[in-house]
Coordinates of C-alpha atoms and ligand atoms in Angstrom, one line a residue:
M935 CA 90.1 100.0 122.4
E936 CA 89.8 98.9 126.0
W937 CA 87.9 102.1 126.7
I938 CA 84.8 100.7 125.0
P939 CA 82.9 98.9 127.8
P940 CA 82.2 95.2 126.9
N941 CA 78.5 95.8 127.4
H942 CA 78.2 99.0 125.5
P943 CA 75.1 98.6 123.3
R944 CA 77.0 100.0 120.2
R945 CA 80.2 98.1 120.9
T946 CA 80.5 96.3 117.5
S947 CA 79.9 99.5 115.6
L948 CA 82.4 101.5 117.8
L949 CA 85.1 98.8 117.4
M950 CA 84.7 99.0 113.6
R951 CA 85.0 102.7 113.7
E952 CA 88.1 102.5 115.8
K953 CA 89.7 100.1 113.3
V954 CA 89.3 102.7 110.5
V955 CA 90.5 105.5 112.7
E956 CA 93.6 103.4 113.7
G957 CA 94.2 102.8 109.9
V958 CA 94.1 106.6 109.4
R959 CA 96.6 107.1 112.3
E960 CA 98.9 104.5 110.8
G961 CA 98.6 106.1 107.4
Y962 CA 97.1 103.4 105.2
V963 CA 93.5 104.4 105.4
A964 CA 92.7 107.6 103.4
L965 CA 91.2 110.5 105.4
Q966 CA 88.3 110.3 102.9
G967 CA 87.9 106.7 104.2
L968 CA 86.4 108.1 107.4
I969 CA 83.7 109.8 105.4
A970 CA 83.0 106.7 103.4
H971 CA 82.8 104.7 106.6
G972 CA 80.3 107.2 108.1
R973 CA 78.1 106.9 105.1
G974 CA 78.3 103.1 105.4
E975 CA 77.3 103.3 109.1
C976 CA 74.2 105.2 108.1
F977 CA 73.1 102.7 105.6
D978 CA 74.0 99.9 108.0
Y979 CA 71.5 101.5 110.4
L980 CA 68.8 101.5 107.7
I981 CA 69.2 97.7 107.0
G982 CA 69.2 96.9 110.8
E983 CA 72.9 96.2 111.1
E984 CA 72.5 92.7 110.0
T985 CA 72.6 90.9 106.7
P986 CA 69.2 91.5 104.9
P987 CA 67.7 88.4 103.2
P988 CA 68.4 89.7 99.6
A989 CA 72.1 90.2 100.5
L990 CA 72.3 86.5 101.4
E991 CA 71.1 85.7 97.9
A992 CA 73.7 88.0 96.5
E993 CA 76.4 86.5 98.7
R994 CA 75.6 83.0 97.4
A995 CA 75.7 84.2 93.8
A996 CA 79.0 85.9 94.5
A997 CA 80.4 82.6 95.9
A998 CA 79.3 80.8 92.7
A999 CA 80.8 83.5 90.5
L1000 CA 84.2 83.4 92.3
L1001 CA 84.3 79.6 92.3
S1002 CA 83.4 79.3 88.6
A1003 CA 85.9 81.9 87.6
Q1004 CA 89.1 81.1 85.7
L1005 CA 91.0 84.0 87.4
P1006 CA 89.1 85.5 90.4
V1007 CA 90.7 88.6 92.1
I1008 CA 89.8 90.4 95.3
S1009 CA 90.6 94.1 95.2
V1010 CA 91.6 95.7 98.5
N1011 CA 91.6 99.4 99.5
G1012 CA 92.4 101.1 102.8
N1013 CA 89.1 100.6 104.5
V1014 CA 88.9 96.9 103.7
A1015 CA 92.5 96.4 104.9
A1016 CA 91.5 98.1 108.2
L1017 CA 88.2 96.3 108.7
A1018 CA 88.6 92.8 107.3
P1019 CA 92.1 91.7 106.3
E1020 CA 91.8 88.1 107.7
A1021 CA 88.4 87.7 106.0
V1022 CA 90.0 88.7 102.6
V1023 CA 92.7 86.2 103.0
E1024 CA 90.4 83.4 104.1
L1025 CA 88.0 84.0 101.2
A1026 CA 90.9 84.1 98.7
R1027 CA 92.1 80.8 100.1
I1028 CA 88.7 79.1 99.7
V1029 CA 87.9 80.3 96.2
G1030 CA 91.5 80.3 94.9
A1031 CA 91.5 84.1 94.3
R1032 CA 94.5 86.5 93.9
I1033 CA 94.6 89.5 96.2
E1034 CA 95.4 92.9 94.7
V1035 CA 95.8 96.4 96.3
N1036 CA 93.9 99.0 94.3
L1037 CA 93.6 102.5 95.7
F1038 CA 91.6 105.6 94.7
Y1039 CA 93.9 107.9 96.7
R1040 CA 97.0 106.1 95.6
T1041 CA 100.4 106.6 97.2
P1042 CA 103.3 104.1 97.1
E1043 CA 103.6 104.3 100.8
R1044 CA 99.9 103.3 101.4
E1045 CA 100.2 100.4 98.9
R1046 CA 103.2 99.0 100.8
Q1047 CA 101.5 99.4 104.1
I1048 CA 98.3 97.6 102.9
E1049 CA 100.5 94.9 101.5
A1050 CA 102.1 94.5 104.9
V1051 CA 98.7 94.4 106.7
L1052 CA 97.5 91.7 104.3
K1053 CA 100.7 89.7 104.7
R1054 CA 100.4 89.9 108.5
A1055 CA 96.8 88.5 108.0
G1056 CA 98.3 85.5 106.2
A1057 CA 98.4 86.5 102.5
A1058 CA 101.3 84.8 100.6
E1059 CA 101.2 87.2 97.7
V1060 CA 99.7 90.7 97.2
L1061 CA 99.5 92.1 93.7
G1062 CA 99.2 95.7 92.5
V1063 CA 102.0 97.2 94.5
G1064 CA 104.6 99.5 92.9
E1065 CA 105.9 98.3 89.5
D1066 CA 103.4 95.3 89.5
A1067 CA 100.6 97.7 88.7
A1068 CA 101.8 98.0 85.1
C1069 CA 98.6 97.5 83.2
T1070 CA 95.9 100.1 82.5
I1071 CA 92.1 99.8 82.6
P1072 CA 90.9 101.6 79.5
E1073 CA 88.6 104.6 79.7
L1074 CA 89.3 105.1 83.4
F1075 CA 91.1 108.3 84.5
S1076 CA 91.5 107.9 88.3
E1077 CA 94.5 106.3 89.9
R1078 CA 92.5 103.1 90.1
R1079 CA 93.2 102.5 86.4
R1080 CA 96.7 101.1 87.2
V1081 CA 96.3 97.4 87.9
S1082 CA 98.4 94.3 87.9
C1083 CA 98.7 92.5 84.6
R1084 CA 98.5 89.2 86.5
G1085 CA 95.6 90.3 88.6
I1086 CA 92.6 92.6 87.9
Y1087 CA 93.7 93.2 84.3
A1088 CA 93.5 89.5 83.4
A1089 CA 90.7 88.5 85.8
D1090 CA 87.3 87.4 84.7
V1091 CA 85.7 87.9 88.1
V1092 CA 86.7 90.8 90.4
L1093 CA 85.4 91.4 93.9
V1094 CA 85.4 95.1 94.7
P1095 CA 84.4 96.0 98.3
L1096 CA 83.8 99.7 99.0
E1097 CA 84.2 100.9 95.5
D1098 CA 83.7 104.0 93.5
G1099 CA 81.4 103.7 90.5
D1100 CA 83.8 104.6 87.7
R1101 CA 86.0 101.5 88.0
T1102 CA 83.0 99.2 88.3
E1103 CA 81.7 100.6 85.0
A1104 CA 85.1 100.4 83.3
L1105 CA 85.6 96.8 84.4
R1106 CA 82.1 95.8 83.1
R1107 CA 83.0 97.4 79.8
M1108 CA 86.0 95.1 79.7
G1109 CA 83.6 92.2 79.9
K1110 CA 84.4 91.2 83.5
T1111 CA 81.9 90.0 86.1
V1112 CA 82.1 92.6 89.0
V1113 CA 81.0 91.7 92.5
A1114 CA 80.5 94.8 94.7
V1115 CA 80.0 95.0 98.4
D1116 CA 78.4 98.3 99.1
L1117 CA 76.0 99.3 101.9
N1118 CA 74.5 102.0 99.7
P1119 CA 72.0 100.3 97.4
L1120 CA 71.7 103.5 95.4
S1121 CA 75.3 104.1 94.6
R1122 CA 76.6 104.0 91.0
T1123 CA 78.8 101.0 92.0
S1124 CA 75.7 99.1 93.3
R1125 CA 73.8 99.9 90.1
A1126 CA 76.7 99.1 87.7
A1127 CA 78.0 95.8 89.3
S1128 CA 77.0 92.4 88.0
I1129 CA 76.3 91.2 91.6
T1130 CA 75.9 93.8 94.4
I1131 CA 76.0 92.7 98.0
V1132 CA 74.3 95.4 100.2
D1133 CA 75.9 94.4 103.4
N1134 CA 78.7 95.4 105.7
V1135 CA 82.0 94.1 104.3
V1136 CA 82.8 92.6 107.8
R1137 CA 79.7 90.4 107.4
A1138 CA 79.7 90.0 103.6
L1139 CA 83.2 88.4 103.2
P1140 CA 82.7 85.6 105.8
N1141 CA 79.2 85.0 104.4
I1142 CA 80.6 84.6 100.8
A1143 CA 83.3 82.3 102.2
K1144 CA 80.6 80.1 104.0
F1145 CA 78.6 79.8 100.8
A1146 CA 81.8 79.0 98.8
A1147 CA 82.6 76.2 101.2
E1148 CA 79.1 74.8 100.7
L1149 CA 79.1 75.1 96.9
K1150 CA 82.7 74.1 96.3
G1151 CA 81.9 70.5 95.0
L1152 CA 79.3 71.6 92.4
P1153 CA 80.0 71.2 88.7
R1154 CA 80.9 74.4 86.9
E1155 CA 77.7 74.5 84.9
E1156 CA 75.6 74.5 88.1
L1157 CA 77.7 77.4 89.5
L1158 CA 77.3 79.3 86.3
S1159 CA 73.6 78.8 86.3
I1160 CA 73.4 80.2 89.9
V1161 CA 75.2 83.3 88.6
K1162 CA 73.0 83.5 85.4
N1163 CA 69.8 83.3 87.5
F1164 CA 70.8 86.2 89.7
D1165 CA 69.1 89.4 88.7
N1166 CA 71.0 92.4 90.2
D1167 CA 68.3 94.9 89.5
A1168 CA 65.6 92.7 91.1
N1169 CA 67.9 92.1 94.1
L1170 CA 68.5 95.9 94.6
R1171 CA 64.8 96.5 94.5
K1172 CA 64.3 93.8 97.2
V1173 CA 66.9 95.6 99.4
L1174 CA 65.0 98.9 99.0
E1175 CA 61.7 97.2 99.8
H1176 CA 63.4 95.7 102.9
I1177 CA 64.5 99.2 104.1
A1178 CA 61.1 100.7 103.3
R1179 CA 59.3 97.9 105.2
R1180 CA 61.6 98.4 108.2
L1181 CA 61.1 102.1 108.2
A1182 CA 57.3 101.7 107.9
E1183 CA 57.2 99.2 110.8
L1184 CA 59.4 101.5 113.0
S1185 CA 57.3 104.6 112.2
Q1186 CA 54.2 102.7 113.3
R1187 CA 55.7 101.1 116.4
G1188 CA 57.6 104.2 117.5
V1189 CA 61.3 104.3 118.0
A1190 CA 61.8 106.1 121.4
L1191 CA 63.6 104.2 124.1
Q1192 CA 61.5 103.3 127.1
F1193 CA 62.9 103.9 130.6
D1194 CA 61.6 102.1 133.6
V1195 CA 62.1 104.8 136.3
G1196 CA 60.7 102.6 139.0
S1197 CA 58.5 103.6 141.9
G1198 CA 61.0 104.4 144.7
Ligands
PTJ1320 O1 91.7 103.4 100.1 P1 91.3 104.2 98.8 O2 92.3 105.2 98.5 O3 91.0 103.3 97.7 O4 89.9 104.9 99.2 C1 88.8 104.1 99.6 C2 87.5 105.0 99.7 C3 86.5 104.1 100.4 C4 87.7 106.2 100.6 C5 87.0 105.4 98.3 O5 86.8 104.2 97.5 C6 85.8 106.2 98.3 O6 85.8 107.4 98.4 O7 84.6 105.5 98.3 P2 83.2 106.1 98.2 O8 82.9 106.7 96.9 O9 82.9 107.0 99.4 O10 82.3 104.8 98.4 C7 82.3 104.0 99.5 C8 81.0 103.2 99.5 O11 81.2 102.1 100.5 C9 79.8 104.0 100.0 O12 78.7 103.8 99.3 C10 79.6 103.5 101.5 O13 78.2 103.5 101.8 C11 80.1 102.1 101.4 N1 80.6 101.6 102.6 C12 81.3 102.2 103.6 N2 81.7 101.4 104.6 C13 81.3 100.2 104.2 C14 80.6 100.3 103.0 N3 80.1 99.2 102.4 C15 80.2 98.0 103.0 N4 80.9 97.8 104.2 C16 81.4 98.9 104.8 N5 82.0 98.7 106.0

């Protein structure tokens, strides 16, 4: 990625894109992951490519949910493995979560590759690979239904970054608390999750970890009350208001770049 100049104004975004492309070349990111990433980039633009204030609230609630869980699990797909493997491992360490591979476009080869990526990033154990995915999420018909009996199946809190809506709904029907990370505040996942974080996964996971480190000493009742007081629908409305306000300001101020052509 040396070809991206250090001072390129879109460097961070280009680096992220390259990681996903590299994952496709290596074979563990689905081709469809490129489309998902592009959609994410668009929504990231709309929120200003930084964590909006309502997402910080959701990240704090997510930290409380994971810390108060009996069995928290972080679900990992191809895009997440490409973009934030270290952040997954670090968050799992802080909140004591298990890590599980769960793919929409499932192949045994991709499962094993993602396991290897996570292990290189420091994971001691990765669930959901091969025979380990022996349990089934009821009323779900995609390949995502196959999960580890020691992981997502048994979990009370599941973190699902970059998800499709069906599994979120099925996990909710099983009585689980679902924490989603999705830049699209209008997606079915966002609307079905218990706690939706409208932020880029590369910012969201470290933010949750930071909140978790702060909240770690609190009694379980206090953590549970943070979760109980979080209103997902109200939070999503705040995100939409944030985007609407930004667009209104930009439309008034003007968005064209100004060039100083000098006098000489
Ligand atoms: O690895 P697999 O086989 O499990 O497949 C993974 C993808 C992502 C291809 C699959 O889950 C999929 O098709 O997802 P969707 O339905 O396209 O949804 C992905 C959602 O994630 C969209 O709403 C995007 O806006 C959002 N998104 C994309 N990139 C990011 C993101 N959200 C947070 N951070 C991102 N970097």
